[in-house]
GROMACS .gro file of C-alpha atoms in nm:
model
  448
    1UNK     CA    1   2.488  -2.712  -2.456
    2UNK     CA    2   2.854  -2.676  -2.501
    3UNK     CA    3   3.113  -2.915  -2.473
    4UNK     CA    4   3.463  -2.768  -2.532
    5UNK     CA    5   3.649  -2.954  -2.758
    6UNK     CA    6   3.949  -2.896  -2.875
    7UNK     CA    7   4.027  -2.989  -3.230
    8UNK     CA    8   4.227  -2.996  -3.542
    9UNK     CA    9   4.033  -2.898  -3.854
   10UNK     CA   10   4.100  -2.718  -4.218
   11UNK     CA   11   4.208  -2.817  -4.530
   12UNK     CA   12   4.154  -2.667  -4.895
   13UNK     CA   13   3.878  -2.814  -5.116
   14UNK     CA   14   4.036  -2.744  -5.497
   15UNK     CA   15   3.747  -2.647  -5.735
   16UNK     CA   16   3.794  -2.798  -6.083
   17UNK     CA   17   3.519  -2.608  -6.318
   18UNK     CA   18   3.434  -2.846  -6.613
   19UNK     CA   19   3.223  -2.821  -6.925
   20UNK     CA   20   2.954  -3.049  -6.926
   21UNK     CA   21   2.815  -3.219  -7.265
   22UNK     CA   22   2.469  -3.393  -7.308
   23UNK     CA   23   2.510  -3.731  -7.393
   24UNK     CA   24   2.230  -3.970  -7.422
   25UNK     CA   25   2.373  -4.301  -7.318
   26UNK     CA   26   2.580  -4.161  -7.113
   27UNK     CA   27   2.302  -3.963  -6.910
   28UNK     CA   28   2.095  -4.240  -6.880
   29UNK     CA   29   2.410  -4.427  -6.717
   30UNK     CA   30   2.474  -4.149  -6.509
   31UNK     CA   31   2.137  -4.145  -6.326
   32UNK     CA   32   2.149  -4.498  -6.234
   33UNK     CA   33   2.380  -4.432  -5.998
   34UNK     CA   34   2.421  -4.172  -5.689
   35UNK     CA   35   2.685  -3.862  -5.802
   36UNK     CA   36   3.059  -3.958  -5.581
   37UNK     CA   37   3.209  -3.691  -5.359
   38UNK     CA   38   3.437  -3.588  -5.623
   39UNK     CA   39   3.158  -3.524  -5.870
   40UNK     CA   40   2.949  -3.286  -5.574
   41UNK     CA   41   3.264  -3.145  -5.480
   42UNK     CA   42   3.310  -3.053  -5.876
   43UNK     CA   43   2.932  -2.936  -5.890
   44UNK     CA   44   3.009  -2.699  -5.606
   45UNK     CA   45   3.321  -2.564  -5.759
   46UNK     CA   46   3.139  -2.493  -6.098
   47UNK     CA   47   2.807  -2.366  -5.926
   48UNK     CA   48   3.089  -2.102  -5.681
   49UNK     CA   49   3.261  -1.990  -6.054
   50UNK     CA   50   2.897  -1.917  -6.237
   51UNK     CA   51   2.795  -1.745  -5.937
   52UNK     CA   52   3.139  -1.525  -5.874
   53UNK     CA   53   3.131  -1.475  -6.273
   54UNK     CA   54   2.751  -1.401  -6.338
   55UNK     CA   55   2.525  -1.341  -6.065
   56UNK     CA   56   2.392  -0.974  -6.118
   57UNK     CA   57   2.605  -0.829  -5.848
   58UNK     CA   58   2.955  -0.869  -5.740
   59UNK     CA   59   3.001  -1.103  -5.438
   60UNK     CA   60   3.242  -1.151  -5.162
   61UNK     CA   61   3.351  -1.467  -5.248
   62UNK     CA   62   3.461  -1.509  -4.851
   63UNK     CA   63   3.110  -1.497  -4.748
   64UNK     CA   64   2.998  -1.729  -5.019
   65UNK     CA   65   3.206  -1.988  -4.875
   66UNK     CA   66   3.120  -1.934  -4.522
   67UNK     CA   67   2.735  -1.939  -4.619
   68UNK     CA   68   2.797  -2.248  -4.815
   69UNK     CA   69   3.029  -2.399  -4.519
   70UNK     CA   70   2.739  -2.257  -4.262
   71UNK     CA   71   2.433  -2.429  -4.510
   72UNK     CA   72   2.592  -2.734  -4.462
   73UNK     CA   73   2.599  -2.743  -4.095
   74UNK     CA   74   2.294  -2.585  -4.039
   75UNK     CA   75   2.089  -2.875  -4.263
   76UNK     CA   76   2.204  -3.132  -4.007
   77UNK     CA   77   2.018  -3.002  -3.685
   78UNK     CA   78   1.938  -2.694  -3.571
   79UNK     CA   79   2.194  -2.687  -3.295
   80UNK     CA   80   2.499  -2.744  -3.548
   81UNK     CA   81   2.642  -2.444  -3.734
   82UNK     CA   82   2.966  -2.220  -3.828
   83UNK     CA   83   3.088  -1.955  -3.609
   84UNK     CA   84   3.289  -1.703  -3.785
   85UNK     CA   85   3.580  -1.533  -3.570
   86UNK     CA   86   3.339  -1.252  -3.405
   87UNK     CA   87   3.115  -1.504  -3.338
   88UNK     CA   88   3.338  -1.746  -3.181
   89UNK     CA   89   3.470  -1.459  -2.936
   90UNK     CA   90   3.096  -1.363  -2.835
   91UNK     CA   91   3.052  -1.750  -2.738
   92UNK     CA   92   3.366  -1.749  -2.543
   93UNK     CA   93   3.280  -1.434  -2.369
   94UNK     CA   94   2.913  -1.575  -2.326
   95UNK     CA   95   3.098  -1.899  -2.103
   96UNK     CA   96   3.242  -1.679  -1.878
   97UNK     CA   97   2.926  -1.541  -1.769
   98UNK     CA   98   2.884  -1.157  -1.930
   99UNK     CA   99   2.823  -1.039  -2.322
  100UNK     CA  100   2.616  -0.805  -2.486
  101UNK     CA  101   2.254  -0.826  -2.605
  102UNK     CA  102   1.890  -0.889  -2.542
  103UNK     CA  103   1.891  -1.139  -2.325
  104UNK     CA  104   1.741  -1.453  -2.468
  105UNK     CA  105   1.803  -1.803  -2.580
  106UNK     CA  106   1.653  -1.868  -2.921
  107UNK     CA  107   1.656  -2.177  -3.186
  108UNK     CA  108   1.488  -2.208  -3.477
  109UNK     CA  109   1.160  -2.374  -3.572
  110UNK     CA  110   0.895  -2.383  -3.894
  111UNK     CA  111   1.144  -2.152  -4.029
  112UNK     CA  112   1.085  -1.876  -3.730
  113UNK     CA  113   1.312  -1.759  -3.410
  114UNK     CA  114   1.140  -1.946  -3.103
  115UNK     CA  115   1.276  -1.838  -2.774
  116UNK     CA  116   1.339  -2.077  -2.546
  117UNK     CA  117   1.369  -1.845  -2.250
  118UNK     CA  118   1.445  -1.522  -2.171
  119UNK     CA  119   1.708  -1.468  -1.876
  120UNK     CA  120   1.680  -1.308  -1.555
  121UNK     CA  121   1.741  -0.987  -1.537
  122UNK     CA  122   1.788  -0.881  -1.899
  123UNK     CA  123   1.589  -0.639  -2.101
  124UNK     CA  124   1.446  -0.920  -2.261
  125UNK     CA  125   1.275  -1.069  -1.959
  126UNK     CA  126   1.186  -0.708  -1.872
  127UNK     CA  127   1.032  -0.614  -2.164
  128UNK     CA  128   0.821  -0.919  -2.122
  129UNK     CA  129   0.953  -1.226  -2.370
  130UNK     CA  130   0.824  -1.556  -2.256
  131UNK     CA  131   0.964  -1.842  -2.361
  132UNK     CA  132   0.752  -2.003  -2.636
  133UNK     CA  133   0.715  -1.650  -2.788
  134UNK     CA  134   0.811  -1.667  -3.174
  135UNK     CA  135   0.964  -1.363  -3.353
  136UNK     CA  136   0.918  -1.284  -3.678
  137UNK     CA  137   1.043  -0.955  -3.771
  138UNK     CA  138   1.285  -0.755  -3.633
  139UNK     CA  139   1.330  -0.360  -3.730
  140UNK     CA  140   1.022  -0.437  -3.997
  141UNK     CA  141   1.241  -0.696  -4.142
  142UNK     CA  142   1.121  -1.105  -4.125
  143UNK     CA  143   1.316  -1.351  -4.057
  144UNK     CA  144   1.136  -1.598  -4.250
  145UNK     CA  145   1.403  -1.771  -4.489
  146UNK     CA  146   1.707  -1.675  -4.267
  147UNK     CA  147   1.948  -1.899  -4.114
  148UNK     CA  148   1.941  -1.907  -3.703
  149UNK     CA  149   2.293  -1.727  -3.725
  150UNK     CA  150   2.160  -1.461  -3.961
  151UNK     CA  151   1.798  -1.366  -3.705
  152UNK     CA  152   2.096  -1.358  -3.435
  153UNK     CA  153   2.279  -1.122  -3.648
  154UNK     CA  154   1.983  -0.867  -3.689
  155UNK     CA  155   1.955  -0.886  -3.334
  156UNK     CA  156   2.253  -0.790  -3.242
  157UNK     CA  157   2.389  -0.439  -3.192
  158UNK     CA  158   2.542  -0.100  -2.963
  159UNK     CA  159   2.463  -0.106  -2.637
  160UNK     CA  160   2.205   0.122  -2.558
  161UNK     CA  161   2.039   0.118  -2.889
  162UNK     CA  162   1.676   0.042  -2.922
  163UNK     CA  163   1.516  -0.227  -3.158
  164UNK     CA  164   1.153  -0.357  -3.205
  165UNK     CA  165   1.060  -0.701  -3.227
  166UNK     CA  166   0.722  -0.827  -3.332
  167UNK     CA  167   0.628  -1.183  -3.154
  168UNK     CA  168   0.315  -1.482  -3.216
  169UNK     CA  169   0.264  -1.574  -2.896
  170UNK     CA  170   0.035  -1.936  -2.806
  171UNK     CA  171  -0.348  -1.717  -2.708
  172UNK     CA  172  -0.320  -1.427  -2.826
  173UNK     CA  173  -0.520  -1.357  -3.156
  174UNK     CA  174  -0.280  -1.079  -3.363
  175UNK     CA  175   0.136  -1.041  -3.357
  176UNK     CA  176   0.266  -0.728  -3.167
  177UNK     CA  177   0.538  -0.527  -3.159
  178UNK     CA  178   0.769  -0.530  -2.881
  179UNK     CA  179   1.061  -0.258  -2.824
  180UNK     CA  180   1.370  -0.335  -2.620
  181UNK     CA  181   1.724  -0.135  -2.541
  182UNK     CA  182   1.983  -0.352  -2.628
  183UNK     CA  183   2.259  -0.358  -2.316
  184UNK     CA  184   2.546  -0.535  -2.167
  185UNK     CA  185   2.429  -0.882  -2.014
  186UNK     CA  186   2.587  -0.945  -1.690
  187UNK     CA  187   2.465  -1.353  -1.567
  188UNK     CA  188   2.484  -1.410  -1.208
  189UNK     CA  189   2.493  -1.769  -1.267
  190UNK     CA  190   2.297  -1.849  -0.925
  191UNK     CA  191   2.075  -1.605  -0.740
  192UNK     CA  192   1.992  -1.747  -0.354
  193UNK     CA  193   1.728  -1.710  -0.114
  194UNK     CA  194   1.565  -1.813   0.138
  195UNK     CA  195   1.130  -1.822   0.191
  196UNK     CA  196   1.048  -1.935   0.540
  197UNK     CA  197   1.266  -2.267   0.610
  198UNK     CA  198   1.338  -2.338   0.236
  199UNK     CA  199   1.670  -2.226   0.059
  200UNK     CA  200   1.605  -2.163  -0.278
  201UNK     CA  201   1.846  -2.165  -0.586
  202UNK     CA  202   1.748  -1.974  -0.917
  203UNK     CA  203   1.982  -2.120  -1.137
  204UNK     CA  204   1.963  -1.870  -1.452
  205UNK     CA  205   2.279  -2.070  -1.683
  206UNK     CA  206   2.524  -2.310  -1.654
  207UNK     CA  207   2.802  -2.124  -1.717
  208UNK     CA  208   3.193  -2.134  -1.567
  209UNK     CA  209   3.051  -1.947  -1.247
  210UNK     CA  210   2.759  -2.189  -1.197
  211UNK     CA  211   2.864  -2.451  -0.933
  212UNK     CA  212   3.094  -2.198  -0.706
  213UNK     CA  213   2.781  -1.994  -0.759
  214UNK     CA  214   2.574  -2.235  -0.592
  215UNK     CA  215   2.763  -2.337  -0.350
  216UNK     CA  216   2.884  -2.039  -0.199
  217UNK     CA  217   2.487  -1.938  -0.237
  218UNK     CA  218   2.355  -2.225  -0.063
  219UNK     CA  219   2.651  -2.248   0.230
  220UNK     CA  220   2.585  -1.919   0.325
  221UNK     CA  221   2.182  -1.949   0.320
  222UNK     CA  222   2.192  -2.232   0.553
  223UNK     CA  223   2.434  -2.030   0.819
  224UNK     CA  224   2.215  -1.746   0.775
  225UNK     CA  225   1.887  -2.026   0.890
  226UNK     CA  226   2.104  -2.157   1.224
  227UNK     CA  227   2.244  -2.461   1.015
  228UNK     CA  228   2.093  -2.742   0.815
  229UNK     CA  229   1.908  -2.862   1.122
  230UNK     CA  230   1.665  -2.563   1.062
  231UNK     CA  231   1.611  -2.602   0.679
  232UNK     CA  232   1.307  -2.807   0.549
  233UNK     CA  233   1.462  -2.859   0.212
  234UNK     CA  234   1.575  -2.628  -0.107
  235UNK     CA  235   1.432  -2.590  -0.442
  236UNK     CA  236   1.633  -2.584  -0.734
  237UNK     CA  237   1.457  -2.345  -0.969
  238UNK     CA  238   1.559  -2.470  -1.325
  239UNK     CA  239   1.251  -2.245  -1.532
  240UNK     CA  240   1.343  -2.096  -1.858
  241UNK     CA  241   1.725  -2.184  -1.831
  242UNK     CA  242   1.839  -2.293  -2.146
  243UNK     CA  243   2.193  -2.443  -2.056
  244UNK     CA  244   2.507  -2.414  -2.111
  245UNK     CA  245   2.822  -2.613  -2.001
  246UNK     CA  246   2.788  -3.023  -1.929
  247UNK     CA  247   3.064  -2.997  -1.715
  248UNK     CA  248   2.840  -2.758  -1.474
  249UNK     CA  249   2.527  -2.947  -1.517
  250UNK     CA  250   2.746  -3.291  -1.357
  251UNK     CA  251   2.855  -3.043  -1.071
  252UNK     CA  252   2.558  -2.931  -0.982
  253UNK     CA  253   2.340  -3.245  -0.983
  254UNK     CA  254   2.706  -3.404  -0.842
  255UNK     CA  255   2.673  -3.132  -0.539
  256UNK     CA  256   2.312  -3.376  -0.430
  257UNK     CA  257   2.393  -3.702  -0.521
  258UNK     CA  258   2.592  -3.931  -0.301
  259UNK     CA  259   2.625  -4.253  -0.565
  260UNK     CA  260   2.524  -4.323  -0.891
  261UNK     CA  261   2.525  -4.225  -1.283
  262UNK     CA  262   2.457  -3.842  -1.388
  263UNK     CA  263   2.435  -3.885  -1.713
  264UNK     CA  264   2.556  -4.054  -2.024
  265UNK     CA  265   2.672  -3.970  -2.341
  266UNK     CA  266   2.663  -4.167  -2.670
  267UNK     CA  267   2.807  -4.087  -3.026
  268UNK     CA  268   2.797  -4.264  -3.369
  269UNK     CA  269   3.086  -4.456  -3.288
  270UNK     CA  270   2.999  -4.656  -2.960
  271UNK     CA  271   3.371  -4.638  -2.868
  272UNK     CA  272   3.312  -4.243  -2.809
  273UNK     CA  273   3.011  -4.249  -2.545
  274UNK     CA  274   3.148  -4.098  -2.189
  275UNK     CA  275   3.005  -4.197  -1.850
  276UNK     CA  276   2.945  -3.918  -1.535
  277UNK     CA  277   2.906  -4.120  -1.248
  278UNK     CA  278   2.854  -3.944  -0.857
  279UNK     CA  279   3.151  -3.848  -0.658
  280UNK     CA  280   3.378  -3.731  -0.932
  281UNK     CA  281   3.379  -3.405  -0.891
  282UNK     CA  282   3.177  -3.307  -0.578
  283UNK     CA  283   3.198  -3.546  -0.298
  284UNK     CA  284   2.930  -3.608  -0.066
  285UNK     CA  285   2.566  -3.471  -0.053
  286UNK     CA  286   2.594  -3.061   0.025
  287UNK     CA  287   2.221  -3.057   0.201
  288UNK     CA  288   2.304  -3.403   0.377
  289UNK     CA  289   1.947  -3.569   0.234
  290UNK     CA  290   1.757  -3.297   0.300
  291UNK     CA  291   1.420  -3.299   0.041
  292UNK     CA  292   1.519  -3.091  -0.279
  293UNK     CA  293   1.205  -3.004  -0.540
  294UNK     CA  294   1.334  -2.921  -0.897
  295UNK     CA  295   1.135  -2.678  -1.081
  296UNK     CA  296   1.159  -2.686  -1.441
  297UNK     CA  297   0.896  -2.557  -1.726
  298UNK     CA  298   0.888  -2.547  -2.143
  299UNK     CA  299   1.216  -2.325  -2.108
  300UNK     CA  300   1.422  -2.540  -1.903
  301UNK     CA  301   1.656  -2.719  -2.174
  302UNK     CA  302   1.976  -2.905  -2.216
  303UNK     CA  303   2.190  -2.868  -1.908
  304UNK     CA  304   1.884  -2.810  -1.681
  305UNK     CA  305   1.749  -3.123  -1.792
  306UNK     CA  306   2.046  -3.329  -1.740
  307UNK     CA  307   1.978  -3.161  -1.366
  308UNK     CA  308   1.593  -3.247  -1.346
  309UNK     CA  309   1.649  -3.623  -1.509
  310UNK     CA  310   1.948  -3.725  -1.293
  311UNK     CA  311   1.811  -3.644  -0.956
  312UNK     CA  312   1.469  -3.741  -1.055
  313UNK     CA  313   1.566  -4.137  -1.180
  314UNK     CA  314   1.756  -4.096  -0.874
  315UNK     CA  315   1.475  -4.019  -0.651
  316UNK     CA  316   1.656  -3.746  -0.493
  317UNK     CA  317   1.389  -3.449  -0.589
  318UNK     CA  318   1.048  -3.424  -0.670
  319UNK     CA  319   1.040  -3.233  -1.010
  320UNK     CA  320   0.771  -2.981  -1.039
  321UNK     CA  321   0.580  -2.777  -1.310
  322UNK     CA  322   0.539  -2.888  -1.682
  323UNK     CA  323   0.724  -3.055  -1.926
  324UNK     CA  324   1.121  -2.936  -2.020
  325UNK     CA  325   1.188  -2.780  -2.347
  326UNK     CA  326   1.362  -3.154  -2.456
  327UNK     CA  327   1.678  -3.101  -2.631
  328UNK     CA  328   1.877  -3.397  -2.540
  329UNK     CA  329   2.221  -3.359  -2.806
  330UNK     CA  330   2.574  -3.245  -2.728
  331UNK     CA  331   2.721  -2.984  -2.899
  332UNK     CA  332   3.104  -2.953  -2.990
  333UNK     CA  333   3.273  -2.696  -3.001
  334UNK     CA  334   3.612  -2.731  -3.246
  335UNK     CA  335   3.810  -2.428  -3.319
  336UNK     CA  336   3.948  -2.379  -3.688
  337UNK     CA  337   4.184  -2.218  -3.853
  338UNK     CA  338   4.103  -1.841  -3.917
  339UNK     CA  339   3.955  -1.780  -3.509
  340UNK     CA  340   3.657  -1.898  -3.631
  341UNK     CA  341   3.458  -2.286  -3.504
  342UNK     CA  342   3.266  -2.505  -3.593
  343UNK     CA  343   2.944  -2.627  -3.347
  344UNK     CA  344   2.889  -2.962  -3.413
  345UNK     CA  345   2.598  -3.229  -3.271
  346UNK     CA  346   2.825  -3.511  -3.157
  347UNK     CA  347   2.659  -3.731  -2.951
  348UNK     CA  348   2.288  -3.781  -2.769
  349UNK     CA  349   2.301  -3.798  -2.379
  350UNK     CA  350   2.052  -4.010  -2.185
  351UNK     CA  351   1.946  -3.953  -1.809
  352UNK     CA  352   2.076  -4.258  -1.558
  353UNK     CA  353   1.762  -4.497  -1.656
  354UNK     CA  354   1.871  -4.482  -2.001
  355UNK     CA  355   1.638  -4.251  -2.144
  356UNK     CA  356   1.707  -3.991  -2.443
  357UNK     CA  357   1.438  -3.667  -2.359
  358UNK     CA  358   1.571  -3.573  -2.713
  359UNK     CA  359   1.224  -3.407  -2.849
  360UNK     CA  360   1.008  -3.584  -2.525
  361UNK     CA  361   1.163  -3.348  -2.289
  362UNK     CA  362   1.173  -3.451  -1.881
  363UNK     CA  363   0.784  -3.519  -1.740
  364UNK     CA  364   0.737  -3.355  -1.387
  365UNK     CA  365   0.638  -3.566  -1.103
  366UNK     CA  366   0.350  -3.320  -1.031
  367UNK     CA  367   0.239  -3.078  -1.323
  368UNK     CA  368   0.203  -2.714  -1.206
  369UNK     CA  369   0.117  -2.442  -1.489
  370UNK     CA  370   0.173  -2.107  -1.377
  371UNK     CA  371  -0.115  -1.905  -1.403
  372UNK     CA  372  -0.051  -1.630  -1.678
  373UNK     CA  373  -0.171  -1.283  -1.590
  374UNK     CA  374  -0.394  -1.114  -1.817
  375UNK     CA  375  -0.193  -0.736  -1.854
  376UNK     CA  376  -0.508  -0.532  -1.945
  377UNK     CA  377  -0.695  -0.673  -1.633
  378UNK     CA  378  -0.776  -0.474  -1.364
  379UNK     CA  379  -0.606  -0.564  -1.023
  380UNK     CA  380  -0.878  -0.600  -0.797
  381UNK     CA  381  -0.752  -0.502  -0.444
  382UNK     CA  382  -0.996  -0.661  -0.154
  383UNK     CA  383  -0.882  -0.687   0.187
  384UNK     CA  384  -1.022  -1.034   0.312
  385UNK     CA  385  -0.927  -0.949   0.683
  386UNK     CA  386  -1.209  -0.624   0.698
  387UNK     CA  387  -1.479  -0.854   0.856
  388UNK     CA  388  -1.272  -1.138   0.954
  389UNK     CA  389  -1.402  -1.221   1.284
  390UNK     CA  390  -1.242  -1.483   1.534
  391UNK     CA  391  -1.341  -1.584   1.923
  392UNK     CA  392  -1.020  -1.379   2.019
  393UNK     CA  393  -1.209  -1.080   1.895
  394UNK     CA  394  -1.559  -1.150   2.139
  395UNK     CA  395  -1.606  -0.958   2.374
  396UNK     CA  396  -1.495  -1.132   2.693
  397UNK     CA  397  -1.346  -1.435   2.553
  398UNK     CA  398  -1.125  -1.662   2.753
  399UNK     CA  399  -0.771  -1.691   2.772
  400UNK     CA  400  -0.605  -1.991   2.630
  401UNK     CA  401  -0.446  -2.166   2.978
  402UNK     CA  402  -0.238  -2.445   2.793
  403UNK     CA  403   0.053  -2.208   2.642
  404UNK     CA  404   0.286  -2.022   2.768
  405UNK     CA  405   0.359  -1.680   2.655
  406UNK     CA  406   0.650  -1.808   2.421
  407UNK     CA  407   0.463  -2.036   2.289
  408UNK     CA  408   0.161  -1.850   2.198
  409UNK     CA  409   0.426  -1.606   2.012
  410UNK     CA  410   0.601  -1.878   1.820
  411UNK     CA  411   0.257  -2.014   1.671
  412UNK     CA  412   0.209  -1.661   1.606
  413UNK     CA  413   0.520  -1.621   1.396
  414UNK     CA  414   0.432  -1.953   1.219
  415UNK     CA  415   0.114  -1.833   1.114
  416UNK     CA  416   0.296  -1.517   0.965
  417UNK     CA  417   0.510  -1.760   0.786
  418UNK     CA  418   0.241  -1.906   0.620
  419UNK     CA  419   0.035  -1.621   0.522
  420UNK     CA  420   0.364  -1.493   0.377
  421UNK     CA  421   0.367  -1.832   0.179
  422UNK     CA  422   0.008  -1.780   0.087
  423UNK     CA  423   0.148  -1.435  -0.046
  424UNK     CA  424   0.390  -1.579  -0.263
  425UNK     CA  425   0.143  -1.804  -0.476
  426UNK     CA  426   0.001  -1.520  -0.626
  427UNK     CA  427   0.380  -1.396  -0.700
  428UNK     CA  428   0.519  -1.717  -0.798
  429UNK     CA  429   0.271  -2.018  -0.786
  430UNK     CA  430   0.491  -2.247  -0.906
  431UNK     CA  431   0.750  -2.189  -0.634
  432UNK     CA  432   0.503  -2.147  -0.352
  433UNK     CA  433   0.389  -2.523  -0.453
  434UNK     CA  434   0.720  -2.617  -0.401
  435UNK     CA  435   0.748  -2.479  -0.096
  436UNK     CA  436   0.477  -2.616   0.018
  437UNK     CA  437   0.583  -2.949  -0.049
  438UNK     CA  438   0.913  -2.924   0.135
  439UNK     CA  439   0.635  -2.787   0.402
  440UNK     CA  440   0.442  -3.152   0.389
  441UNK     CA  441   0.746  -3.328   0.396
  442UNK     CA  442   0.899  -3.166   0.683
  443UNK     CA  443   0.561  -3.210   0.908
  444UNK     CA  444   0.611  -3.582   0.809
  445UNK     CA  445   0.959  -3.603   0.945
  446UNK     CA  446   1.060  -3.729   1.271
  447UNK     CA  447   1.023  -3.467   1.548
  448UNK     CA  448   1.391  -3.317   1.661
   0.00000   0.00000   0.00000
């Protein structure tokens, strides 16, 4: 996640290149107590000289300093690192909702690129990256050894060029090769719909456009249903979306909540933790009470969880599917001197009953695993309706007395709705569950 900061940073670090002696005594002194900054700072300036004056090629002595500068950052977590001046652009471009690329959300684990999710719409997700997948070559290359930064790097490039990817992925037995067009990515923040009664909001990043997004979305859903008098509830699809701005992820859980803490944020110093109470920023409750289900999965991460804990400890949703991706730090984003920036880990944030998800990740209320489809299986088409049978088909049945016409026509049109739900599970199973909760819910509801 990204918390725009800014901040003054720089500052020259001299380099003093000594000759070094071998003393007895004075070695055995030495080690009996940790090196100062001075002295590291001194061992870096000699180890930069050897290396400028003796390594076996010559060396840009820019990019040894910004690997050295990018080392350091990178051994902390690995959420913290440099971002030279074309990097810090892309990120600023990638904010405002449109950038170029694959399409996915990586970090970095056992030395390999794990995605965390692909996103909707991108050549990424279309060419079939799940979130879990890990990638370890790209072009032929591996990516073993390299920095997050430096996979990103061999990732990147023209739009409309082609590269080829080879991915482990969790059951299947060999690595294979996957080949995807690199193109301009274009996030709609929010994508709305409605299925039956429910409003649903596919919230694919929480970017600068993601609370207008979802408002706008979800005010003109309900006018489209007659008003909120005819919507059961809304699901707030939060699957394989891997984060983005806090400020987004208090709006939107704001936009549901009518009191309370969001979320909390606390630093080293205790004197630098924030509090993101209810009412700040959105007032009111947009759906009015109405039952929201949160759907989140192993890609959901960061913002989205912030989204998934708050209105769960708040009881306001019912989350659904399996557990979040559970990276629970805040990132800083300082510019320096040069264009370029620094992303630094600043603080942890915790969920309003206190809780850190750092590495635990948020626990649904009900745990739904979508079914994965087996690609090389045969789709079996059957139509179960060929000797479907009912007494409306017999031969010189009776009429049913006890509706009128109208009536018999609306039960008819809520049957449709619910074979069209049944439809969906084999699309989405996840989402048809939580439809179908909203569904139980609303039958236990007082009558209008």
């Amino acid at each position: 996640m990204k918390k725009f900061l800014m901040a003054a940073a720089g500052g020259a670090v001299a380099s003093v290149v000594a000759t070094t002696q071998f003393v007895g005594p004075l070695l055995a002194q030495e080690t009996s107590r940790a090196p100062s900054v001075y002295e590291q700072l001194d061992l870096f300036g000699d180890i930069f000289e050897r290396i400028r004056a003796q390594y076996v090629e010559e060396v840009d002595e820019s990019d040894l300093i910004e690997a050295a500068i990018n080392g350091m950052l990178t051994s902390l977590d690995p959420h913290s690192s440099y971002l030279p001046p074309d990097d810090a652009a892309d990120m600023r471009v990638q904010t405002r909702g449109e950038f170029g690329g694959l399409g996915i959300e990586v970090t970095q684990e056992e030395g390999f690129v794990k995605v965390v999710s692909p996103i909707d719409g991108t050549p990424a997700e279309d060419a079939g990256i799940e979130s879990g997948d890990f990638i370890t070559h790209v072009d032929g290359e591996s990516v073993l050894g390299l920095t997050l930064d430096q996979a990103v790097d061999m990732m990147r490039g023209p739009v409309g060029s082609e590269i080829v990817i080879t991915v482990v992925r969790e059951g299947e037995d060999e690595p294979f090769d996957v080949s995807i067009i690199r193109d301009t990515i274009k996030l709609t923040a929010v994508r709305t719909r409605t299925e039956g009664d429910t409003v649903v909001l596919r919230v694919t990043t929480f970017n600068e456009q993601t609370f207008p997004n979802m408002r706008d979305g979800l005010e003109e859903q309900i006018e489209a249903l007659g008003g909120l008098d005819h919507v059961n509830g809304v699901v707030l699809d939060l699957r394989n979306n891997p984060g983005g701005l806090l400020n987004q992820a208090i709006m939107v859980s704001d936009a549901f909540l009518e009191a309370g803490e969001i979320v909390s944020t606390r630093g080293r110093d205790p004197a630098d933790g924030d509090r993101y109470n209810s009412e700040t920023l959105v007032p009111g409750d947009l759906v009015e009470g109405k039952p929201i289900v949160v759907l989140i999965n192993g890609g959901s991460a960061s913002a989205s969880e912030i989204v998934a804990g708050a209105l769960q400890d708040h009881r306001r949703a019912i989350v659904v599917g399996t557990k979040s991706f559970g990276k629970g730090s805040v990132q800083t984003v300082m510019p320096l001197r040069g264009d370029g920036a620094m992303r630094l880990t600043t603080a942890r944030y915790y969920t309003p009953s206190g809780r850190s998800i750092q590495a635990l990740g948020v626990s649904p209320d009900i745990v739904v695993a979508q079914p994965r489809r087996d690609p090389n299986a045969e789709e079996e088409e059957e139509d179960t309706g060929l000797f479907s049978r009912s007494e409306a088909d017999l031969r010189g049945s009776l009429d049913n007395d006890s509706l009128t016409e109208d009536e018999i026509k609306q039960i008819e049109a809520d049957r449709e709705k619910a074979e069209q739900a049944a439809a969906l599970r084999e699309e989405d199973y996840q989402l048809a569950y939580a439809i179908d909760i909203l569904k139980g819910l609303s039958a236990l509801g007082p009558k209008n």
